[in-house]
mmCIF file of C-alpha atoms in Angstrom:
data_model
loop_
_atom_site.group_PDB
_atom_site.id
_atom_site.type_symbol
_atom_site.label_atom_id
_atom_site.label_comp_id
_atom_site.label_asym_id
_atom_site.label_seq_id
_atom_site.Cartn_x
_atom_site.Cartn_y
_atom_site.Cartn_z
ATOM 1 C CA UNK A 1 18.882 -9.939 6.643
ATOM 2 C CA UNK A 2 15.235 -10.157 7.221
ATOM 3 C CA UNK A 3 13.195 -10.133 10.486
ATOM 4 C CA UNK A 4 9.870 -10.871 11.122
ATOM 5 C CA UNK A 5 7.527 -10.336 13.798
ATOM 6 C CA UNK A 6 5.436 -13.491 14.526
ATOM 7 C CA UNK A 7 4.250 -12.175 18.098
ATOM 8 C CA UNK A 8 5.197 -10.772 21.239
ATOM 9 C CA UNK A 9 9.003 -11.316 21.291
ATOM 10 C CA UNK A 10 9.013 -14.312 19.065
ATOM 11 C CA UNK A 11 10.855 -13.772 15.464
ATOM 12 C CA UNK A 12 11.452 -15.435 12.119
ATOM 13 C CA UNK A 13 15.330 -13.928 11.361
ATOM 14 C CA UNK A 14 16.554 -14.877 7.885
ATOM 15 C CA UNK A 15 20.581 -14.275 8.534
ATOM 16 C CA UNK A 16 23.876 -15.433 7.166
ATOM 17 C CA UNK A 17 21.619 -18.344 4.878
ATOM 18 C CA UNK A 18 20.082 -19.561 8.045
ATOM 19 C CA UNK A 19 16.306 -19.243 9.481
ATOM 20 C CA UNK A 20 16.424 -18.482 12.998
ATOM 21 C CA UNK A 21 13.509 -18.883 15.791
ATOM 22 C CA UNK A 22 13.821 -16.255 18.428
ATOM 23 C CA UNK A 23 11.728 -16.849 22.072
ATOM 24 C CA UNK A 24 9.050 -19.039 20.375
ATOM 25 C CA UNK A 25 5.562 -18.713 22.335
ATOM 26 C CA UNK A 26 2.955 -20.578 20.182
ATOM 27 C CA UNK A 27 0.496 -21.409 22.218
ATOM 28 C CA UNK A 28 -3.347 -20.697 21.176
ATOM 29 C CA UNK A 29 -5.001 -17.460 21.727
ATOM 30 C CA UNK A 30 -6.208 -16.848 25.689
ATOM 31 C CA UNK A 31 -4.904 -20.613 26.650
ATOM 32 C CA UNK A 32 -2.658 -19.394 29.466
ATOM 33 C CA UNK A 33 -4.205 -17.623 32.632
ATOM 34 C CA UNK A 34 -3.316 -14.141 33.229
ATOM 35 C CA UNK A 35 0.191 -13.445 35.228
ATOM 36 C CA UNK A 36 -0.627 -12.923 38.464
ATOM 37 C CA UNK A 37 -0.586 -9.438 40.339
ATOM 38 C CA UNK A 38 -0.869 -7.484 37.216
ATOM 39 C CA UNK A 39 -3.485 -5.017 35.782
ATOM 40 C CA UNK A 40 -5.982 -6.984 34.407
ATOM 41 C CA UNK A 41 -6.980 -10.742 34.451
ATOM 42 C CA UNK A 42 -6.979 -11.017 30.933
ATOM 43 C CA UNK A 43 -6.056 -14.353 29.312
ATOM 44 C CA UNK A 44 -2.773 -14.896 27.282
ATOM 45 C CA UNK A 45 -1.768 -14.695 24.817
ATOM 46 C CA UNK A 46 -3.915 -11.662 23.943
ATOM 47 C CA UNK A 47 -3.574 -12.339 19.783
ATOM 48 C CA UNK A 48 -3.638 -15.161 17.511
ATOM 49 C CA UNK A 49 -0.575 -16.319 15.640
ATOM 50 C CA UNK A 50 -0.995 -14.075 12.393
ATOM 51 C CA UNK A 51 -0.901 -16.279 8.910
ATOM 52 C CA UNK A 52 2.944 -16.417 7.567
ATOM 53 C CA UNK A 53 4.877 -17.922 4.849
ATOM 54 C CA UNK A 54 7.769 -19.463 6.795
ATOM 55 C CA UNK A 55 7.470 -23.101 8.719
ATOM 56 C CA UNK A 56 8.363 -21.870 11.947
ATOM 57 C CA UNK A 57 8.334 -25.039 12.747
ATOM 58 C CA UNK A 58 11.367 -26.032 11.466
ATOM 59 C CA UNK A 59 14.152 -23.127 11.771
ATOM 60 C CA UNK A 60 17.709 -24.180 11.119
ATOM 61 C CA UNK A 61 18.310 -22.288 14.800
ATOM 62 C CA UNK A 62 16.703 -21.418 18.184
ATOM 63 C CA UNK A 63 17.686 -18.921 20.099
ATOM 64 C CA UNK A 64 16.110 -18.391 23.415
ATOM 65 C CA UNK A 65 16.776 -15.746 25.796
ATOM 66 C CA UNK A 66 15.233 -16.227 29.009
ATOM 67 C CA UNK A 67 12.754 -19.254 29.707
ATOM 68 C CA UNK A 68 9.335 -16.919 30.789
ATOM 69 C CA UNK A 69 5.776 -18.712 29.627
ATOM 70 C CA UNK A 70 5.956 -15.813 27.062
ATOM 71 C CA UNK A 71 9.250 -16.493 25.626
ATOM 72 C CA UNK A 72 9.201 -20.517 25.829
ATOM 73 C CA UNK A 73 6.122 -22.164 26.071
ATOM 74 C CA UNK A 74 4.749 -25.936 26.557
ATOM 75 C CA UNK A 75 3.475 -25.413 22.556
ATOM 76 C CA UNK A 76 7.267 -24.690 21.670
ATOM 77 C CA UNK A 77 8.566 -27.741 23.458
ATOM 78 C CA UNK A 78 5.969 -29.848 22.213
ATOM 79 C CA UNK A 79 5.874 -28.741 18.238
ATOM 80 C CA UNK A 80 9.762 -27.993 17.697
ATOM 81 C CA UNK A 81 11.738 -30.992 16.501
ATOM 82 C CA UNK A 82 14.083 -31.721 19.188
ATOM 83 C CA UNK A 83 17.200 -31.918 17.425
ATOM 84 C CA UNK A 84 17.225 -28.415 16.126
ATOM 85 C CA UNK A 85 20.137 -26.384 17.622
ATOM 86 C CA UNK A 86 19.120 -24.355 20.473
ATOM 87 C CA UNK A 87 21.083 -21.600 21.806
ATOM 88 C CA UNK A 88 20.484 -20.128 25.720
ATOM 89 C CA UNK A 89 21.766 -18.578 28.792
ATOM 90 C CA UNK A 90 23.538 -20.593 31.163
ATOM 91 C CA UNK A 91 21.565 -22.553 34.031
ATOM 92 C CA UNK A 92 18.331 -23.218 31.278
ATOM 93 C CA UNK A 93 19.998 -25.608 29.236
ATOM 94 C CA UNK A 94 17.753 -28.103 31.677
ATOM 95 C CA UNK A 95 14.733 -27.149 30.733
ATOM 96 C CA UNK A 96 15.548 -28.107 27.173
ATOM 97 C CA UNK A 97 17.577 -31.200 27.798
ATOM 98 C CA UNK A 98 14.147 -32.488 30.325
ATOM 99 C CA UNK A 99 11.754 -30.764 27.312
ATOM 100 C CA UNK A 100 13.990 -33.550 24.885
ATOM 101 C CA UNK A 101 15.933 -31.274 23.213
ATOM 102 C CA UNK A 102 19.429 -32.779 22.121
ATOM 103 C CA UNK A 103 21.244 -30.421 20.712
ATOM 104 C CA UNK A 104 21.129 -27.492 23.599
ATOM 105 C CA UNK A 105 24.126 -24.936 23.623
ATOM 106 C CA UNK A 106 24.327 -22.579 26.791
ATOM 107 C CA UNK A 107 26.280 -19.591 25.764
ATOM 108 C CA UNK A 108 28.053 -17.426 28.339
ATOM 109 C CA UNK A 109 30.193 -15.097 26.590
ATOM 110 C CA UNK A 110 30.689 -16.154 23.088
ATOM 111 C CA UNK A 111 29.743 -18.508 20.422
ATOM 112 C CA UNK A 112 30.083 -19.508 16.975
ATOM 113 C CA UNK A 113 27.270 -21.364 15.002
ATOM 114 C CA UNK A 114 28.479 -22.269 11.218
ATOM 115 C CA UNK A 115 29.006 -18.768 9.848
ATOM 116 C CA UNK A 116 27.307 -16.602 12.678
ATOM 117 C CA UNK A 117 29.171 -14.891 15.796
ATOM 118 C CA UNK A 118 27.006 -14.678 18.780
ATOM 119 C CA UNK A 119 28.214 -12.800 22.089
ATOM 120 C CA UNK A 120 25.285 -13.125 25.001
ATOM 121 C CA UNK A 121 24.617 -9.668 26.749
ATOM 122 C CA UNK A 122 22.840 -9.446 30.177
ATOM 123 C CA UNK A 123 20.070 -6.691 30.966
ATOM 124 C CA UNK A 124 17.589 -6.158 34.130
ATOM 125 C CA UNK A 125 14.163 -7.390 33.899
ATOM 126 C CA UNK A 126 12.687 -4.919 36.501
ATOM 127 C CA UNK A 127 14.287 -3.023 38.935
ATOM 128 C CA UNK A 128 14.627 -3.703 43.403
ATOM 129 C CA UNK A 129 13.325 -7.009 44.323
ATOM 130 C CA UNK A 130 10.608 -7.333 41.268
ATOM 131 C CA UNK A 131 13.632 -7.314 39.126
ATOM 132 C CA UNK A 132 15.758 -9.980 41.062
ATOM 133 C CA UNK A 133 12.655 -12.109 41.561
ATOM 134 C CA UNK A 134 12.191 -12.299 37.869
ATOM 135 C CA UNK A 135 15.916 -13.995 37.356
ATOM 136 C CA UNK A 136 18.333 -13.910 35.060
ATOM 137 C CA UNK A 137 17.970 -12.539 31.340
ATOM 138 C CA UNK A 138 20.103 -12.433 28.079
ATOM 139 C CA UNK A 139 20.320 -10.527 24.789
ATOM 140 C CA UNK A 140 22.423 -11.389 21.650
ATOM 141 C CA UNK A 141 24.655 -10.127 19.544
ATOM 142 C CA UNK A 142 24.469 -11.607 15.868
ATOM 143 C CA UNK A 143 27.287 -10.742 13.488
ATOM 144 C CA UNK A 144 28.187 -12.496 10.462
ATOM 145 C CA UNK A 145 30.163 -11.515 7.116
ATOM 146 C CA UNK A 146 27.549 -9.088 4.572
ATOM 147 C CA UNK A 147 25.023 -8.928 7.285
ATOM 148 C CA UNK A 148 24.323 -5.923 9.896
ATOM 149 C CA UNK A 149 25.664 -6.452 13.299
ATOM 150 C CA UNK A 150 22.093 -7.201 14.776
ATOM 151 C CA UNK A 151 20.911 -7.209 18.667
ATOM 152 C CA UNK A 152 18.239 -8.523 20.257
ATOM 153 C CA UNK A 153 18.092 -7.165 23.462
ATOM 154 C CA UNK A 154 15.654 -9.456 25.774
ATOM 155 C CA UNK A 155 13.519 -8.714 28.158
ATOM 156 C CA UNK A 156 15.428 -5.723 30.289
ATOM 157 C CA UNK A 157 14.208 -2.263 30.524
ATOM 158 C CA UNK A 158 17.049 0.384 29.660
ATOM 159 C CA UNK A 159 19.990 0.039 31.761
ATOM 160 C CA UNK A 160 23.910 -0.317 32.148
ATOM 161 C CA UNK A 161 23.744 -3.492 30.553
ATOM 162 C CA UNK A 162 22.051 -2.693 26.842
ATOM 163 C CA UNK A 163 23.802 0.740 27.181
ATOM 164 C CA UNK A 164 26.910 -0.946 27.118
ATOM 165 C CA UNK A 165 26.376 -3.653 25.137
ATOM 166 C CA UNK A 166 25.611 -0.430 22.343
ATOM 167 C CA UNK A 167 29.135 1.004 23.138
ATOM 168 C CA UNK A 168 30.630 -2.225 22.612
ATOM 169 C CA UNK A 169 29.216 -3.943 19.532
ATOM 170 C CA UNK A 170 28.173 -0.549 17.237
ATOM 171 C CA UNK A 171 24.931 -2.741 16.209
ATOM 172 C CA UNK A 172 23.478 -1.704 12.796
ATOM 173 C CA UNK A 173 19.568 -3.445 13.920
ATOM 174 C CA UNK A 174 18.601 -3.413 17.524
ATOM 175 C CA UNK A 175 15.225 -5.596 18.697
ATOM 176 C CA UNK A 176 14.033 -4.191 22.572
ATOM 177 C CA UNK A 177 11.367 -5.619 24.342
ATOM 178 C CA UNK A 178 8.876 -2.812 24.553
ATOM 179 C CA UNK A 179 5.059 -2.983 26.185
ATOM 180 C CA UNK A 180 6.366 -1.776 29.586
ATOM 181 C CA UNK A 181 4.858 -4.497 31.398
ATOM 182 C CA UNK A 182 4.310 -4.211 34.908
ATOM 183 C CA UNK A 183 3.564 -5.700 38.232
ATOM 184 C CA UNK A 184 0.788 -4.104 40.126
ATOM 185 C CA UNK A 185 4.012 -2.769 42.183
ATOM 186 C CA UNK A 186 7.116 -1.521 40.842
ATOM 187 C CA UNK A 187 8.352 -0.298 37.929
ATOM 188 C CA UNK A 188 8.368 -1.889 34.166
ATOM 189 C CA UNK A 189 10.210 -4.881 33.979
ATOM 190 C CA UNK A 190 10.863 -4.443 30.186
ATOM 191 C CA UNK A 191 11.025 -1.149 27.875
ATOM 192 C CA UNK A 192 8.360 1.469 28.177
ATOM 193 C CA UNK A 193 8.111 4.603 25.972
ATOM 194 C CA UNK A 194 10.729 6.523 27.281
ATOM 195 C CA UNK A 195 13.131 3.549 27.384
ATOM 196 C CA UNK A 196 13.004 3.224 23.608
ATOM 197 C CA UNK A 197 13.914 6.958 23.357
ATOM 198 C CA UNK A 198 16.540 6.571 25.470
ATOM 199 C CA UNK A 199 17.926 3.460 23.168
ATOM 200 C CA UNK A 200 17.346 5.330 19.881
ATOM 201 C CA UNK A 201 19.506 8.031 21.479
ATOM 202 C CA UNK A 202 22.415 6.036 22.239
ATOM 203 C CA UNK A 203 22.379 4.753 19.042
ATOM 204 C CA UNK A 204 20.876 7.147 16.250
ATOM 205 C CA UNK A 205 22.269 5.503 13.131
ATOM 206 C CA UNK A 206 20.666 2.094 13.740
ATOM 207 C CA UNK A 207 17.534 0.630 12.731
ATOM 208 C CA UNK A 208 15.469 0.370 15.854
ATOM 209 C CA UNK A 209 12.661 -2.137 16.345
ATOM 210 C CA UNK A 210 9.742 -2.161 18.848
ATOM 211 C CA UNK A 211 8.270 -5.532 19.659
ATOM 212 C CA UNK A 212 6.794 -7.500 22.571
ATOM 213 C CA UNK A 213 3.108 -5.159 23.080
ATOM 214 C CA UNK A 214 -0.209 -6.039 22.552
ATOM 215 C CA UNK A 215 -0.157 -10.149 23.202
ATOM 216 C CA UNK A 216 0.263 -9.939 27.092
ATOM 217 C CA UNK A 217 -1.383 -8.923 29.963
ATOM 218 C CA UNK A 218 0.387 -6.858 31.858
ATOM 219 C CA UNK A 219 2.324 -4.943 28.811
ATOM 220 C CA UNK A 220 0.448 -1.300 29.462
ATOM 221 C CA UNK A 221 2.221 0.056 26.652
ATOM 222 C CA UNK A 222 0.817 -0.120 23.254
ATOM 223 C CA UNK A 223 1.761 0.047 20.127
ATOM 224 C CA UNK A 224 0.090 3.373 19.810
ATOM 225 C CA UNK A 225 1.067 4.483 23.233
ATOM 226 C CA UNK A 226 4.626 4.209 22.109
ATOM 227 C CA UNK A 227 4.347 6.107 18.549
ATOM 228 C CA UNK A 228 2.397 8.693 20.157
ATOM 229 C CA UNK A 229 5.051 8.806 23.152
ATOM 230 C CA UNK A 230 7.820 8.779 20.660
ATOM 231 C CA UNK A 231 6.136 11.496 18.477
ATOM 232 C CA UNK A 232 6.370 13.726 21.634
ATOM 233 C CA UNK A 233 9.796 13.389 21.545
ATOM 234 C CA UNK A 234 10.413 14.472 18.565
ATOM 235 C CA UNK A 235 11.279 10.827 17.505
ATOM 236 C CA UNK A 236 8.016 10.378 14.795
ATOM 237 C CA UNK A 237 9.448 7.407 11.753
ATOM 238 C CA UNK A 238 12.958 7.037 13.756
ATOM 239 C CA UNK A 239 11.702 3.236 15.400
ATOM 240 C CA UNK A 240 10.001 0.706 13.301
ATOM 241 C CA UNK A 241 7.056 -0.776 15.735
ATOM 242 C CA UNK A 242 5.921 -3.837 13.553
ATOM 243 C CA UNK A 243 2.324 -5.378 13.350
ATOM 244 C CA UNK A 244 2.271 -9.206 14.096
ATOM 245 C CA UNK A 245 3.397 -11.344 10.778
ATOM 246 C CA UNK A 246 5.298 -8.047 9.600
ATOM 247 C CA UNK A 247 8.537 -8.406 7.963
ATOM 248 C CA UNK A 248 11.492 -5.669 7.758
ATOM 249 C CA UNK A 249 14.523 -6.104 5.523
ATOM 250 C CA UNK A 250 18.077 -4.481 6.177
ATOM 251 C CA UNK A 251 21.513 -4.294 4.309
ATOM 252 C CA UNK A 252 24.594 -5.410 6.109
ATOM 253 C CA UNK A 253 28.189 -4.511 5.119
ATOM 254 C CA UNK A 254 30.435 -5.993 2.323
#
């Protein structure tokens, strides 16, 4: 498989002879307020969509995990062609459908598309009453034949949920949502420094990657803020923390 980084959480996955779009925010640089009760009043997205290869455009798949400006934006809805399958959590296939998408799949446990196995997993964006105001989330679990079992984990910070989901599908690549962003009360609401220790832990023998810092707001955790945290921890090289437009490439099994 190969995985790119485009920005924030959205990725280019090349997997089982299929391009997949992951949580596609397009939008221009700075052309969406700040969120509100965070940090800093900086416009979003902080970073320009780097120069790639692929037409991300026109994937072959969309998966979408959670419907947030900075996973699904008005520039997605607008630019995607609407009859590209599009994968989601239950109770946002409406959003699509009213957006003109036609060929919307909400996934609740399982799901097969052509040669690819997907299982949704759940997480917590946020903890107390920051994380139930901020709704329901998903993750997914990719498997197909010759490829590495592969999960994206969403927006949640480190919990039961992606702890589990570990135990339960032995995933070769793990995506997490790092940049700990934050409310101006509470805790993160996704995975801060610490968090991505904690995952790399759990599962040592996978290839760990680090996205979703330095394109919004109120993610206080950097990419160097996290290699420098995970250097403390004796955990220097173990998680790959991407640049925007990067591209990573991984074996799967036989």
């Amino acid at each position: 498989m190969k995985i790119q980084l485009i920005r924030n959480a959205t990725l280019w996955l090349e997997y089982a002879g299929l391009n997949i779009l992951v949580d596609p925010m397009l939008m221009d640089t700075e052309s969406m307020p700040a969120f509100p009760n965070t940090p800093n009043d900086l416009r979003n997205p902080r970073v320009s969509l780097p120069d790639i290869e692929p037409d991300i455009l026109n994937p072959d798949l969309l998966l979408v995990t959670h419907t947030h400006p900075d996973h699904w934006d008005e520039a997605a809805a607008r630019q995607l062609r609407k009859d590209i399958p599009l994968i989601c959590q239950p109770g946002d296939e409406h959003i699509f459908i009213k957006a003109g998408f036609t060929n919307v799949t909400p996934v609740d446990v399982q799901h097969e598309h052509q040669s690819i196995q997907l299982a949704r997993t759940s997480g917590q964006h946020g903890t107390g009453e920051i994380g139930e105001r901020m709704g329901n989330v998903s993750g997914f679990v990719l498997e197909a034949a010759g490829e590495p079992v592969t999960y994206i984990a969403g927006d949640t910070i480190w919990c039961e949920e992606p702890a589990e989901a570990i135990k339960t599908y032995n995933p070769e690549v793990i995506v997490v949502n790092a940049g700990g962003a934050r409310f101006l009360q509470g805790d993160p609401i996704t995975m801060d420094g610490p968090d991505v220790a904690a995952v790399k832990r759990a599962a040592p023998s996978a290839h760990l990657i680090a996205v979703h810092m330095d394109a919004i707001n109120h993610c206080m955790t950097t990419r160097a803020d996290l290699a420098a945290y995970l250097a403390s921890e004796q955990l220097d090289g173990e998680v790959f923390i991407p640049q925007d437009g990067e591209s990573l490439e991984f074996g799967g099994k036989a």
